[in-house]
Tab-separated table of C-alpha atoms and ligand atoms in Angstrom:
chain	number	residue	atom	x	y	z
A	882	MET	CA	0.761	-30.879	0.118
A	883	SER	CA	-2.913	-30.205	0.729
A	884	ASN	CA	-5.738	-28.517	-1.089
A	885	ILE	CA	-8.452	-26.586	0.659
A	886	VAL	CA	-11.673	-24.843	-0.353
A	887	VAL	CA	-12.710	-21.513	1.136
A	888	LEU	CA	-16.349	-20.457	0.626
A	889	GLY	CA	-19.148	-18.530	2.268
A	890	VAL	CA	-21.521	-20.215	4.670
A	891	GLN	CA	-24.364	-17.666	4.444
A	892	TRP	CA	-25.609	-15.352	1.711
A	893	GLY	CA	-22.162	-14.138	0.673
A	894	ASP	CA	-20.252	-11.109	1.909
A	895	GLU	CA	-18.875	-13.052	4.901
A	896	GLY	CA	-15.398	-11.565	4.429
A	897	LYS	CA	-13.922	-14.333	2.289
A	898	GLY	CA	-11.450	-11.984	0.574
A	899	LYS	CA	-9.489	-11.443	3.784
A	900	ILE	CA	-9.494	-15.127	4.744
A	901	VAL	CA	-8.359	-16.235	1.263
A	902	ASP	CA	-5.715	-13.575	1.353
A	903	LEU	CA	-4.409	-14.835	4.719
A	904	LEU	CA	-4.457	-18.510	3.762
A	905	THR	CA	-2.665	-17.691	0.502
A	906	GLU	CA	0.501	-17.292	2.562
A	907	ASP	CA	0.472	-21.111	2.929
A	908	ALA	CA	-0.734	-21.778	-0.665
A	909	ASP	CA	1.077	-21.910	-3.973
A	910	VAL	CA	-2.013	-21.549	-6.160
A	911	VAL	CA	-5.364	-19.832	-5.733
A	912	ALA	CA	-8.176	-20.946	-8.062
A	913	ARG	CA	-11.683	-19.466	-8.527
A	914	TYR	CA	-14.386	-21.970	-9.421
A	915	GLN	CA	-17.671	-20.116	-9.929
A	916	GLY	CA	-19.458	-16.784	-10.159
A	917	GLY	CA	-18.336	-13.700	-11.992
A	918	HIS	CA	-17.925	-10.001	-11.419
A	919	ASN	CA	-21.040	-10.079	-9.200
A	920	ALA	CA	-18.608	-10.912	-6.390
A	921	GLY	CA	-16.606	-8.280	-4.525
A	922	HIS	CA	-13.796	-9.326	-2.255
A	923	THR	CA	-12.403	-6.598	-0.081
A	924	VAL	CA	-8.830	-7.077	1.119
A	925	MET	CA	-6.738	-4.657	3.199
A	926	VAL	CA	-2.994	-4.829	2.599
A	927	ARG	CA	-0.848	-2.489	4.669
A	928	ASN	CA	-3.737	-0.042	5.033
A	929	LYS	CA	-4.505	-0.087	1.337
A	930	GLN	CA	-7.874	-1.397	0.291
A	931	PHE	CA	-8.245	-3.660	-2.730
A	932	ILE	CA	-11.618	-4.793	-4.064
A	933	LEU	CA	-11.362	-7.804	-6.364
A	934	HIS	CA	-14.195	-9.085	-8.461
A	935	LEU	CA	-12.911	-11.728	-10.825
A	936	ILE	CA	-9.252	-12.190	-10.080
A	937	PRO	CA	-8.429	-14.481	-7.101
A	938	SER	CA	-7.286	-12.498	-4.052
A	939	GLY	CA	-4.009	-14.476	-4.261
A	940	ILE	CA	-2.849	-11.967	-6.875
A	941	LEU	CA	-1.858	-9.624	-4.071
A	942	HIS	CA	0.893	-12.076	-3.017
A	943	LYS	CA	4.084	-12.308	-5.053
A	944	GLY	CA	4.890	-15.667	-6.630
A	945	LYS	CA	1.432	-17.257	-6.367
A	946	LYS	CA	-0.366	-18.626	-9.361
A	947	CYS	CA	-3.973	-17.463	-9.797
A	948	ILE	CA	-6.451	-19.443	-11.831
A	949	ILE	CA	-9.913	-18.453	-13.117
A	950	GLY	CA	-11.606	-21.760	-13.674
A	951	ASN	CA	-14.128	-22.994	-16.226
A	952	GLY	CA	-17.018	-22.558	-13.737
A	953	VAL	CA	-16.545	-18.767	-13.750
A	954	VAL	CA	-18.355	-16.466	-16.145
A	955	ILE	CA	-16.115	-13.684	-17.427
A	956	HIS	CA	-17.043	-10.175	-18.440
A	957	PRO	CA	-13.979	-9.365	-20.520
A	958	ARG	CA	-14.195	-5.578	-20.054
A	959	ALA	CA	-14.499	-5.973	-16.287
A	960	LEU	CA	-11.569	-8.344	-16.200
A	961	ILE	CA	-9.378	-6.071	-18.267
A	962	ASP	CA	-10.305	-3.087	-16.025
A	963	GLU	CA	-9.459	-5.141	-12.971
A	964	ILE	CA	-6.046	-6.162	-14.400
A	965	GLU	CA	-5.254	-2.583	-15.382
A	966	GLY	CA	-6.427	-1.270	-12.016
A	967	LEU	CA	-4.112	-3.696	-10.211
A	968	LYS	CA	-1.182	-2.886	-12.454
A	969	LYS	CA	-1.628	0.832	-11.763
A	970	ARG	CA	-1.286	-0.019	-8.090
A	971	ARG	CA	1.935	-1.930	-8.807
A	972	VAL	CA	0.453	-5.403	-8.396
A	973	THR	CA	2.055	-7.863	-10.802
A	974	VAL	CA	-0.448	-9.370	-13.195
A	975	GLY	CA	1.087	-11.332	-16.011
A	976	ARG	CA	2.402	-14.852	-16.079
A	977	ASN	CA	0.859	-15.475	-12.668
A	978	LEU	CA	-2.759	-15.293	-14.050
A	979	PHE	CA	-4.367	-18.161	-15.966
A	980	ILE	CA	-7.862	-18.075	-17.486
A	981	SER	CA	-9.690	-21.236	-18.451
A	982	GLY	CA	-10.479	-21.535	-22.132
A	983	ARG	CA	-13.669	-23.253	-21.053
A	984	ALA	CA	-14.925	-20.362	-18.888
A	985	HIS	CA	-18.019	-18.764	-20.388
A	986	VAL	CA	-18.080	-15.157	-21.541
A	987	ILE	CA	-20.620	-12.507	-20.514
A	988	MET	CA	-21.887	-10.774	-23.654
A	989	PRO	CA	-23.460	-7.268	-23.752
A	990	TYR	CA	-26.883	-8.817	-24.312
A	991	HIS	CA	-26.555	-10.833	-21.094
A	992	THR	CA	-26.243	-7.617	-19.088
A	993	LEU	CA	-29.064	-6.013	-20.951
A	994	LEU	CA	-31.339	-9.041	-20.503
A	995	ASP	CA	-30.456	-9.301	-16.774
A	996	GLY	CA	-31.867	-5.775	-16.304
A	997	LYS	CA	-34.906	-6.373	-18.537
A	998	HIS	CA	-35.821	-9.682	-16.881
A	999	GLU	CA	-35.601	-8.000	-13.478
A	1000	GLU	CA	-37.869	-5.157	-14.600
A	1001	ALA	CA	-40.349	-7.659	-15.987
A	1002	ARG	CA	-40.395	-9.562	-12.683
A	1003	GLY	CA	-41.704	-6.463	-10.907
A	1004	SER	CA	-42.361	-7.173	-7.223
A	1005	GLN	CA	-40.998	-10.709	-7.722
A	1006	LYS	CA	-37.598	-9.426	-8.724
A	1007	ILE	CA	-34.535	-11.277	-7.488
A	1008	GLY	CA	-32.411	-8.225	-6.800
A	1009	THR	CA	-29.545	-9.379	-9.017
A	1010	THR	CA	-26.335	-7.425	-9.275
A	1011	GLY	CA	-27.319	-6.574	-12.851
A	1012	ARG	CA	-24.025	-7.928	-14.191
A	1013	GLY	CA	-25.526	-10.411	-16.698
A	1014	ILE	CA	-24.559	-13.414	-14.603
A	1015	GLY	CA	-27.891	-15.328	-14.826
A	1016	PRO	CA	-28.347	-14.940	-18.588
A	1017	ALA	CA	-24.680	-15.959	-19.204
A	1018	TYR	CA	-25.208	-19.214	-17.221
A	1019	VAL	CA	-28.510	-19.782	-19.077
A	1020	ASP	CA	-26.647	-19.676	-22.376
A	1021	LYS	CA	-23.983	-22.021	-20.961
A	1022	MET	CA	-26.661	-24.549	-20.044
A	1023	SER	CA	-28.586	-24.143	-23.278
A	1024	ARG	CA	-25.334	-24.649	-25.133
A	1025	THR	CA	-25.368	-21.368	-26.979
A	1026	GLY	CA	-22.741	-19.618	-24.895
A	1027	PHE	CA	-19.283	-18.432	-25.899
A	1028	ARG	CA	-16.238	-19.676	-24.009
A	1029	MET	CA	-12.979	-17.800	-23.674
A	1030	ILE	CA	-11.400	-20.178	-26.178
A	1031	ASP	CA	-14.097	-19.299	-28.699
A	1032	LEU	CA	-13.024	-15.678	-28.679
A	1033	LEU	CA	-9.719	-16.814	-30.140
A	1034	ASP	CA	-11.344	-18.219	-33.296
A	1035	SER	CA	-12.608	-15.022	-34.940
A	1036	SER	CA	-14.533	-16.485	-37.912
A	1037	SER	CA	-16.448	-19.101	-35.867
A	1038	PHE	CA	-17.129	-16.410	-33.241
A	1039	LYS	CA	-18.654	-14.091	-35.850
A	1040	ALA	CA	-20.884	-16.789	-37.351
A	1041	LYS	CA	-22.143	-17.970	-33.980
A	1042	LEU	CA	-22.677	-14.383	-32.800
A	1043	LYS	CA	-24.892	-13.688	-35.809
A	1044	ALA	CA	-26.901	-16.806	-35.186
A	1045	ASN	CA	-27.285	-16.017	-31.458
A	1046	LEU	CA	-28.360	-12.470	-32.143
A	1047	GLU	CA	-31.313	-13.660	-34.256
A	1048	ASP	CA	-32.971	-15.036	-31.131
A	1049	ILE	CA	-31.724	-12.258	-28.775
A	1050	ASN	CA	-32.917	-9.498	-31.106
A	1051	PHE	CA	-36.274	-11.173	-31.512
A	1052	LEU	CA	-36.684	-11.137	-27.749
A	1053	LEU	CA	-35.356	-7.568	-27.400
A	1054	GLU	CA	-37.577	-6.172	-30.134
A	1055	LYS	CA	-40.774	-8.129	-29.566
A	1056	LYS	CA	-40.854	-8.512	-25.846
A	1057	TYR	CA	-38.860	-5.602	-24.483
A	1058	ARG	CA	-39.391	-3.068	-27.306
A	1059	GLN	CA	-35.631	-2.452	-27.552
A	1060	LYS	CA	-33.435	-1.656	-30.514
A	1061	LYS	CA	-31.651	-4.515	-32.225
A	1062	ILE	CA	-28.065	-5.213	-31.246
A	1063	SER	CA	-25.452	-5.065	-33.967
A	1064	ALA	CA	-23.232	-8.110	-34.457
A	1065	ASN	CA	-20.421	-6.001	-35.879
A	1066	ARG	CA	-20.121	-3.749	-32.874
A	1067	ILE	CA	-19.892	-6.651	-30.505
A	1068	TYR	CA	-17.542	-8.506	-32.829
A	1069	ASN	CA	-15.096	-5.560	-33.082
A	1070	GLN	CA	-15.216	-4.957	-29.341
A	1071	TYR	CA	-14.806	-8.621	-28.378
A	1072	MET	CA	-11.921	-9.185	-30.812
A	1073	LYS	CA	-10.034	-6.402	-29.021
A	1074	PHE	CA	-10.777	-8.128	-25.687
A	1075	ALA	CA	-9.479	-11.392	-27.228
A	1076	ASP	CA	-6.223	-9.737	-28.216
A	1077	TYR	CA	-5.714	-8.511	-24.650
A	1078	LEU	CA	-6.875	-11.628	-22.764
A	1079	GLY	CA	-5.687	-14.289	-25.225
A	1080	PRO	CA	-2.238	-14.643	-23.681
A	1081	PHE	CA	-3.810	-15.536	-20.304
A	1082	VAL	CA	-6.101	-18.250	-21.749
A	1083	THR	CA	-5.035	-21.847	-21.184
A	1084	ASP	CA	-6.284	-25.305	-20.294
A	1085	THR	CA	-6.607	-24.758	-16.534
A	1086	VAL	CA	-7.869	-28.291	-15.960
A	1087	VAL	CA	-4.480	-29.626	-17.082
A	1088	LEU	CA	-2.651	-26.833	-15.226
A	1089	THR	CA	-4.517	-27.222	-11.932
A	1090	ASN	CA	-4.236	-31.031	-11.883
A	1091	ASP	CA	-0.546	-30.893	-12.829
A	1092	LEU	CA	0.102	-28.462	-9.966
A	1093	ILE	CA	-1.782	-30.720	-7.562
A	1094	ASP	CA	0.183	-33.768	-8.769
A	1095	LYS	CA	3.418	-31.862	-8.270
A	1096	GLY	CA	2.456	-31.425	-4.616
A	1097	ARG	CA	1.583	-27.724	-4.652
A	1098	ASN	CA	-0.858	-26.366	-2.073
A	1099	VAL	CA	-3.990	-25.189	-3.845
A	1100	LEU	CA	-6.604	-22.982	-2.383
A	1101	PHE	CA	-9.984	-23.147	-4.113
A	1102	GLU	CA	-11.794	-19.819	-3.765
A	1103	GLY	CA	-15.598	-19.570	-3.767
A	1104	ALA	CA	-17.138	-16.280	-4.843
A	1105	GLN	CA	-20.565	-16.362	-3.164
A	1106	GLY	CA	-22.174	-18.066	-0.184
A	1107	THR	CA	-23.916	-21.456	0.170
A	1108	LEU	CA	-27.395	-19.960	0.591
A	1109	LEU	CA	-26.949	-18.380	-2.900
A	1110	ASP	CA	-26.106	-21.758	-4.472
A	1111	ILE	CA	-28.313	-22.526	-7.492
A	1112	ASP	CA	-29.241	-25.977	-6.091
A	1113	HIS	CA	-28.984	-25.576	-2.366
A	1114	GLY	CA	-29.784	-21.920	-1.773
A	1115	THR	CA	-33.010	-20.072	-1.260
A	1116	TYR	CA	-34.174	-20.638	-4.867
A	1117	PRO	CA	-35.090	-18.592	-6.895
A	1118	PHE	CA	-33.404	-15.863	-4.785
A	1119	VAL	CA	-29.971	-17.259	-5.568
A	1120	THR	CA	-27.133	-16.727	-7.982
A	1121	SER	CA	-26.892	-18.951	-11.054
A	1122	SER	CA	-23.855	-21.066	-10.153
A	1123	SER	CA	-22.714	-23.771	-7.750
A	1124	ALA	CA	-21.372	-21.703	-4.935
A	1125	SER	CA	-21.007	-24.615	-2.499
A	1126	ALA	CA	-18.013	-26.963	-2.227
A	1127	GLY	CA	-19.352	-29.305	-4.912
A	1128	GLY	CA	-18.752	-26.521	-7.422
A	1129	VAL	CA	-14.991	-26.935	-7.046
A	1130	CYS	CA	-15.056	-30.289	-8.879
A	1131	THR	CA	-17.112	-29.106	-11.864
A	1132	GLY	CA	-15.827	-25.535	-11.829
A	1133	LEU	CA	-12.163	-26.490	-12.008
A	1134	GLY	CA	-12.182	-30.062	-13.263
A	1135	VAL	CA	-10.719	-31.389	-9.975
A	1136	SER	CA	-11.693	-34.691	-8.415
A	1137	PRO	CA	-13.397	-34.588	-4.958
A	1138	ALA	CA	-10.647	-37.020	-3.859
A	1139	LYS	CA	-8.171	-34.107	-4.217
A	1140	VAL	CA	-9.948	-31.892	-1.706
A	1141	ASP	CA	-8.422	-32.143	1.779
A	1142	GLY	CA	-10.189	-29.405	3.718
A	1143	ILE	CA	-13.161	-27.107	3.448
A	1144	ILE	CA	-13.204	-23.832	5.308
A	1145	GLY	CA	-16.543	-22.066	5.704
A	1146	VAL	CA	-16.334	-18.359	6.175
A	1147	MET	CA	-19.134	-17.335	8.538
A	1148	LYS	CA	-20.036	-13.832	9.681
A	1149	ALA	CA	-20.727	-13.585	13.446
A	1150	TYR	CA	-24.245	-12.344	12.437
A	1151	THR	CA	-26.124	-12.634	9.158
A	1152	THR	CA	-26.427	-10.340	6.130
A	1153	ARG	CA	-28.109	-10.590	2.779
A	1154	VAL	CA	-28.288	-8.334	-0.306
A	1155	GLY	CA	-31.089	-8.495	-2.779
A	1156	GLU	CA	-34.513	-9.948	-2.281
A	1157	GLY	CA	-35.617	-13.211	-0.695
A	1158	PRO	CA	-36.630	-14.556	2.708
A	1159	PHE	CA	-34.414	-13.855	5.750
A	1160	PRO	CA	-36.082	-15.144	8.949
A	1161	THR	CA	-33.681	-13.523	11.398
A	1162	GLU	CA	-33.603	-10.121	9.711
A	1163	LEU	CA	-33.610	-7.169	12.077
A	1164	GLN	CA	-35.841	-4.580	10.525
A	1165	ASN	CA	-35.210	-2.096	13.315
A	1166	SER	CA	-32.614	0.255	14.736
A	1167	LEU	CA	-30.445	-2.665	15.800
A	1168	GLY	CA	-30.341	-3.933	12.210
A	1169	GLU	CA	-29.304	-0.405	11.111
A	1170	GLU	CA	-26.686	-0.276	13.830
A	1171	LEU	CA	-25.146	-3.586	12.684
A	1172	ARG	CA	-25.107	-2.247	9.083
A	1173	ALA	CA	-23.363	0.945	10.120
A	1174	ARG	CA	-20.814	-0.739	12.405
A	1175	GLY	CA	-20.082	-3.551	9.975
A	1176	GLY	CA	-19.934	-1.269	6.927
A	1177	GLU	CA	-22.555	-3.528	5.380
A	1178	TYR	CA	-22.714	-2.119	1.875
A	1179	GLY	CA	-22.032	-4.243	-1.214
A	1180	ALA	CA	-18.460	-4.046	-2.535
A	1181	THR	CA	-19.763	-4.497	-6.086
A	1182	THR	CA	-23.070	-2.557	-6.172
A	1183	GLY	CA	-22.850	-0.437	-3.043
A	1184	ARG	CA	-26.312	-1.687	-2.009
A	1185	ALA	CA	-27.170	-1.667	1.715
A	1186	ARG	CA	-27.099	-5.196	3.121
A	1187	ARG	CA	-29.980	-6.460	5.241
A	1188	CYS	CA	-28.699	-7.492	8.696
A	1189	GLY	CA	-29.893	-9.974	11.304
A	1190	TRP	CA	-29.001	-12.548	13.947
A	1191	LEU	CA	-27.165	-15.804	13.320
A	1192	ASP	CA	-29.436	-18.601	12.153
A	1193	LEU	CA	-28.525	-22.180	13.109
A	1194	VAL	CA	-31.162	-23.736	10.827
A	1195	SER	CA	-29.613	-22.338	7.660
A	1196	LEU	CA	-26.104	-22.814	9.046
A	1197	LYS	CA	-26.709	-26.526	9.677
A	1198	HIS	CA	-27.977	-26.807	6.109
A	1199	ALA	CA	-24.762	-25.218	4.819
A	1200	ILE	CA	-22.640	-27.487	7.012
A	1201	ARG	CA	-24.420	-30.580	5.786
A	1202	ILE	CA	-23.941	-29.650	2.120
A	1203	ASN	CA	-20.304	-28.635	2.362
A	1204	GLY	CA	-18.906	-30.823	5.115
A	1205	PHE	CA	-16.833	-27.998	6.490
A	1206	THR	CA	-13.650	-29.096	8.211
A	1207	GLY	CA	-13.386	-25.749	9.918
A	1208	ILE	CA	-14.965	-22.319	10.208
A	1209	ALA	CA	-13.431	-18.901	9.832
A	1210	LEU	CA	-15.599	-16.605	11.942
A	1211	THR	CA	-15.515	-13.022	10.784
A	1212	LYS	CA	-16.596	-9.591	12.050
A	1213	LEU	CA	-16.796	-10.670	15.701
A	1214	ASP	CA	-15.830	-7.133	16.670
A	1215	VAL	CA	-19.029	-5.738	15.088
A	1216	LEU	CA	-20.965	-7.354	17.980
A	1217	ASP	CA	-18.864	-5.580	20.683
A	1218	GLY	CA	-20.953	-3.573	23.099
A	1219	LEU	CA	-24.268	-5.339	22.714
A	1220	ASP	CA	-25.923	-6.381	25.994
A	1221	LYS	CA	-27.535	-9.504	24.608
A	1222	LEU	CA	-27.119	-11.570	21.477
A	1223	LYS	CA	-29.650	-13.830	19.906
A	1224	VAL	CA	-29.109	-17.006	17.921
A	1225	CYS	CA	-31.981	-18.669	16.061
A	1226	THR	CA	-32.137	-22.355	16.999
A	1227	SER	CA	-35.262	-23.423	15.038
A	1228	TYR	CA	-38.270	-21.955	13.280
A	1229	THR	CA	-41.987	-22.118	14.070
A	1230	TYR	CA	-44.186	-22.641	11.083
A	1231	LYS	CA	-47.954	-22.565	11.010
A	1232	ASP	CA	-49.746	-23.294	7.795
A	1233	PRO	CA	-53.296	-24.510	7.524
A	1234	ALA	CA	-52.546	-25.944	4.071
A	1235	ASN	CA	-49.810	-28.029	5.611
A	1236	SER	CA	-47.349	-27.149	2.818
A	1237	CYS	CA	-44.422	-28.179	4.973
A	1238	GLY	CA	-45.760	-31.678	4.812
A	1239	CYS	CA	-45.315	-32.426	8.578
A	1240	SER	CA	-47.557	-34.594	10.668
A	1241	LYS	CA	-48.908	-31.660	12.746
A	1242	LYS	CA	-51.364	-30.629	10.024
A	1243	GLY	CA	-52.240	-27.018	10.487
A	1244	LYS	CA	-50.866	-26.682	14.046
A	1245	PRO	CA	-47.644	-24.759	14.577
A	1246	CYS	CA	-44.681	-27.040	14.007
A	1247	LYS	CA	-40.999	-26.817	14.889
A	1248	VAL	CA	-38.731	-26.608	11.831
A	1249	THR	CA	-35.089	-27.584	12.272
A	1250	ASP	CA	-34.158	-28.381	8.647
A	1251	MET	CA	-34.046	-25.726	5.932
A	1252	PRO	CA	-37.479	-25.545	4.184
A	1253	GLN	CA	-37.361	-26.420	0.504
A	1254	THR	CA	-39.473	-23.467	-0.648
A	1255	VAL	CA	-39.088	-19.751	-0.065
A	1256	LYS	CA	-42.804	-19.581	0.580
A	1257	VAL	CA	-42.461	-21.711	3.714
A	1258	LEU	CA	-39.184	-20.081	4.755
A	1259	ASP	CA	-40.794	-16.664	4.409
A	1260	GLU	CA	-43.558	-17.655	6.817
A	1261	CYS	CA	-41.247	-19.221	9.399
A	1262	GLU	CA	-40.829	-17.431	12.715
A	1263	PRO	CA	-37.412	-17.696	14.324
A	1264	VAL	CA	-37.098	-19.234	17.817
A	1265	TYR	CA	-34.186	-17.626	19.630
A	1266	LYS	CA	-31.723	-18.500	22.343
A	1267	GLU	CA	-30.375	-15.430	24.103
A	1268	LEU	CA	-26.743	-15.197	25.071
A	1269	ASP	CA	-24.761	-12.597	26.967
A	1270	GLY	CA	-23.008	-9.911	24.992
A	1271	TRP	CA	-19.706	-8.269	25.939
A	1272	HIS	CA	-18.550	-4.751	26.486
A	1273	LYS	CA	-14.832	-5.137	26.126
A	1274	SER	CA	-13.507	-4.475	22.579
A	1275	THR	CA	-12.437	-7.497	20.560
A	1276	LYS	CA	-11.109	-5.278	17.757
A	1277	GLY	CA	-7.681	-6.360	16.655
A	1278	ALA	CA	-7.438	-9.255	19.153
A	1279	THR	CA	-4.836	-11.804	18.055
A	1280	LYS	CA	-5.110	-14.317	20.905
A	1281	MET	CA	-8.020	-16.253	22.327
A	1282	LYS	CA	-7.193	-15.170	25.836
A	1283	ASP	CA	-7.659	-11.527	24.820
A	1284	LEU	CA	-11.303	-12.140	24.053
A	1285	PRO	CA	-13.963	-11.498	26.725
A	1286	LYS	CA	-15.407	-14.683	28.197
A	1287	GLN	CA	-18.862	-13.939	26.760
A	1288	ALA	CA	-17.375	-13.757	23.245
A	1289	ARG	CA	-15.721	-17.118	23.771
A	1290	ALA	CA	-18.981	-18.517	25.141
A	1291	TYR	CA	-20.794	-17.222	22.024
A	1292	MET	CA	-18.299	-19.018	19.771
A	1293	ASP	CA	-18.321	-22.200	21.898
A	1294	TYR	CA	-22.091	-22.286	21.646
A	1295	ILE	CA	-21.998	-21.968	17.820
A	1296	SER	CA	-19.211	-24.482	17.449
A	1297	GLU	CA	-21.015	-27.070	19.595
A	1298	ALA	CA	-24.421	-26.496	18.038
A	1299	LEU	CA	-22.944	-26.916	14.544
A	1300	ASN	CA	-20.430	-29.589	15.550
A	1301	VAL	CA	-17.583	-27.848	13.719
A	1302	ASP	CA	-14.307	-26.269	14.879
A	1303	ILE	CA	-13.794	-22.548	14.637
A	1304	ASP	CA	-10.250	-22.435	13.164
A	1305	LEU	CA	-9.890	-18.698	12.581
A	1306	ILE	CA	-11.459	-15.608	14.110
A	1307	SER	CA	-11.278	-12.336	12.311
A	1308	THR	CA	-11.353	-9.315	14.598
A	1309	GLY	CA	-11.004	-6.494	12.114
A	1310	GLN	CA	-10.405	-5.624	8.462
A	1311	LYS	CA	-6.649	-5.656	8.525
A	1312	ARG	CA	-4.559	-8.726	7.698
A	1313	ASP	CA	-3.116	-9.052	11.193
A	1314	GLU	CA	-6.436	-8.687	13.028
A	1315	ILE	CA	-6.896	-12.403	13.280
A	1316	ILE	CA	-6.768	-15.292	15.744
A	1317	PHE	CA	-5.435	-18.552	14.305
A	1318	VAL	CA	-6.774	-21.431	16.364
A	1319	ASN	CA	-5.665	-23.879	13.679
A	1320	ARG	CA	-3.810	-23.270	10.401
A	1321	PRO	CA	-6.081	-24.873	7.792
A	1322	PHE	CA	-3.342	-26.149	5.437
A	1323	LYS	CA	-1.411	-27.750	8.352
A	1324	LYS	CA	-4.620	-29.219	9.761
A	1325	ALA	CA	-5.555	-30.701	6.377
A	1326	LYS	CA	-2.039	-32.170	5.931
A	1327	LYS	CA	-2.128	-33.778	9.424
A	1328	LYS	CA	-5.446	-35.374	8.618
A	1329	LYS	CA	-4.122	-37.083	5.435
B	94	LIG	P1	-26.716	-12.342	-9.540
B	94	LIG	O1	-25.614	-13.235	-9.081
B	94	LIG	O2	-26.224	-11.005	-9.975
B	94	LIG	O3	-27.598	-12.998	-10.568
B	94	LIG	O4	-27.679	-12.037	-8.294
B	94	LIG	C1	-28.490	-13.011	-7.701
B	94	LIG	C2	-28.565	-12.873	-6.190
B	94	LIG	O5	-27.291	-13.156	-5.640
B	94	LIG	C3	-28.876	-11.477	-5.737
B	94	LIG	O6	-29.649	-11.560	-4.531
B	94	LIG	C4	-27.531	-10.870	-5.426
B	94	LIG	O7	-27.614	-9.824	-4.467
B	94	LIG	C5	-26.831	-12.068	-4.855
B	94	LIG	N1	-25.359	-11.988	-4.995
B	94	LIG	C6	-24.615	-12.239	-6.108
B	94	LIG	N2	-23.312	-12.096	-5.843
B	94	LIG	C7	-23.231	-11.749	-4.575
B	94	LIG	C8	-22.141	-11.480	-3.706
B	94	LIG	O8	-20.940	-11.556	-4.089
B	94	LIG	N3	-22.424	-11.204	-2.402
B	94	LIG	C9	-23.715	-11.189	-1.957
B	94	LIG	N4	-24.762	-11.406	-2.716
B	94	LIG	C10	-24.525	-11.681	-4.040
């Protein structure tokens, strides 16, 4: 048995859905540990597209157990719609889905406040997905949140809801000039959700650890990318949860000693949705071309993704934090046909106030570690290495030898610079458009 984590290396949208879906073939259990319905995982199965937001992509495989862990925030309506949508498409959702009783619940006022807070931030807005994710995690941390298990105790739920709404309504009325929210409406609606979702709710900490102890292969599925991690991302332009590998332990109640491998899903270039610094962003026709070729529009919000070159400074940061045992490189085919490719190897930063704290005081300095503030990162200029592109198509390649030598050189360069193996290469959207250099579960087992 072995247990591996799959998560994004960059700002999310690296194509994790497909990689999780593929690796699920070797797994018995797929468990989500953070995030909510802000995520959108696109998976193609026999030419049919599925977009999953809350349910682990493993649901598309018969006989696999899917767990939504305590680190996830759940919008009950969105989850019910997702279950119903899958059932309509003849995907089995029943005794294969388990929801943590400790997972926090997104309430209607979280969604409302997400929007209002963003409006109030004006030009400083984060560019959230507007799904109520941040406010739900705020309530979790301030210990006023509802957990899935709390929905199953109707009288306590009602009393706490009334108490919570006193503060929420004060904020809505006084600050945002909004109408009060009625406790009864939410109560009635959420009790219906509880009836529907109650049968799925269980103690997933016990379940997950029992399955691990029984020797099952577990795949831990991250929802966002490392650079969106609340602690290690480009704060405050981040999501509100622990997207990096450390989140597995708190978000599922699993010891780090049980994690055998960590696969980072890395796009062959970089994209970002929402606001925040992005040193290698291409604000030109090439950026637009990458967006069009890569279909770079959010699976959840439909927003256009910003596109740019690969950035070794932020990638090294992600590798350091997660300790990836292997990389799954995605969307290599999107780079087909470009004459030259650029990879950012360091940044140049010049700041008379010396806010980077380096010894060069006011003179341009070379930055090789991820700056701690977005102010510094925003003012960093990328330093590039240029590599040859390729003109032969890589689309659908399934063997290394089918790739043009320049594509292999590009990957070798990345792998050496980051000191990590590339274990999988995705060459298209479909399940079989993939090169397996190593099978992650086998590799993790061998290492044990
Ligand atoms: P929130 O998670 O909705 O609060 O949004 C915070 C930031 O994270 C925004 O920049 C979002 O665009 C970004 N974000 C959240 N989820 C995803 C995702 O699944 N892919 C890419 N970006 C995301």
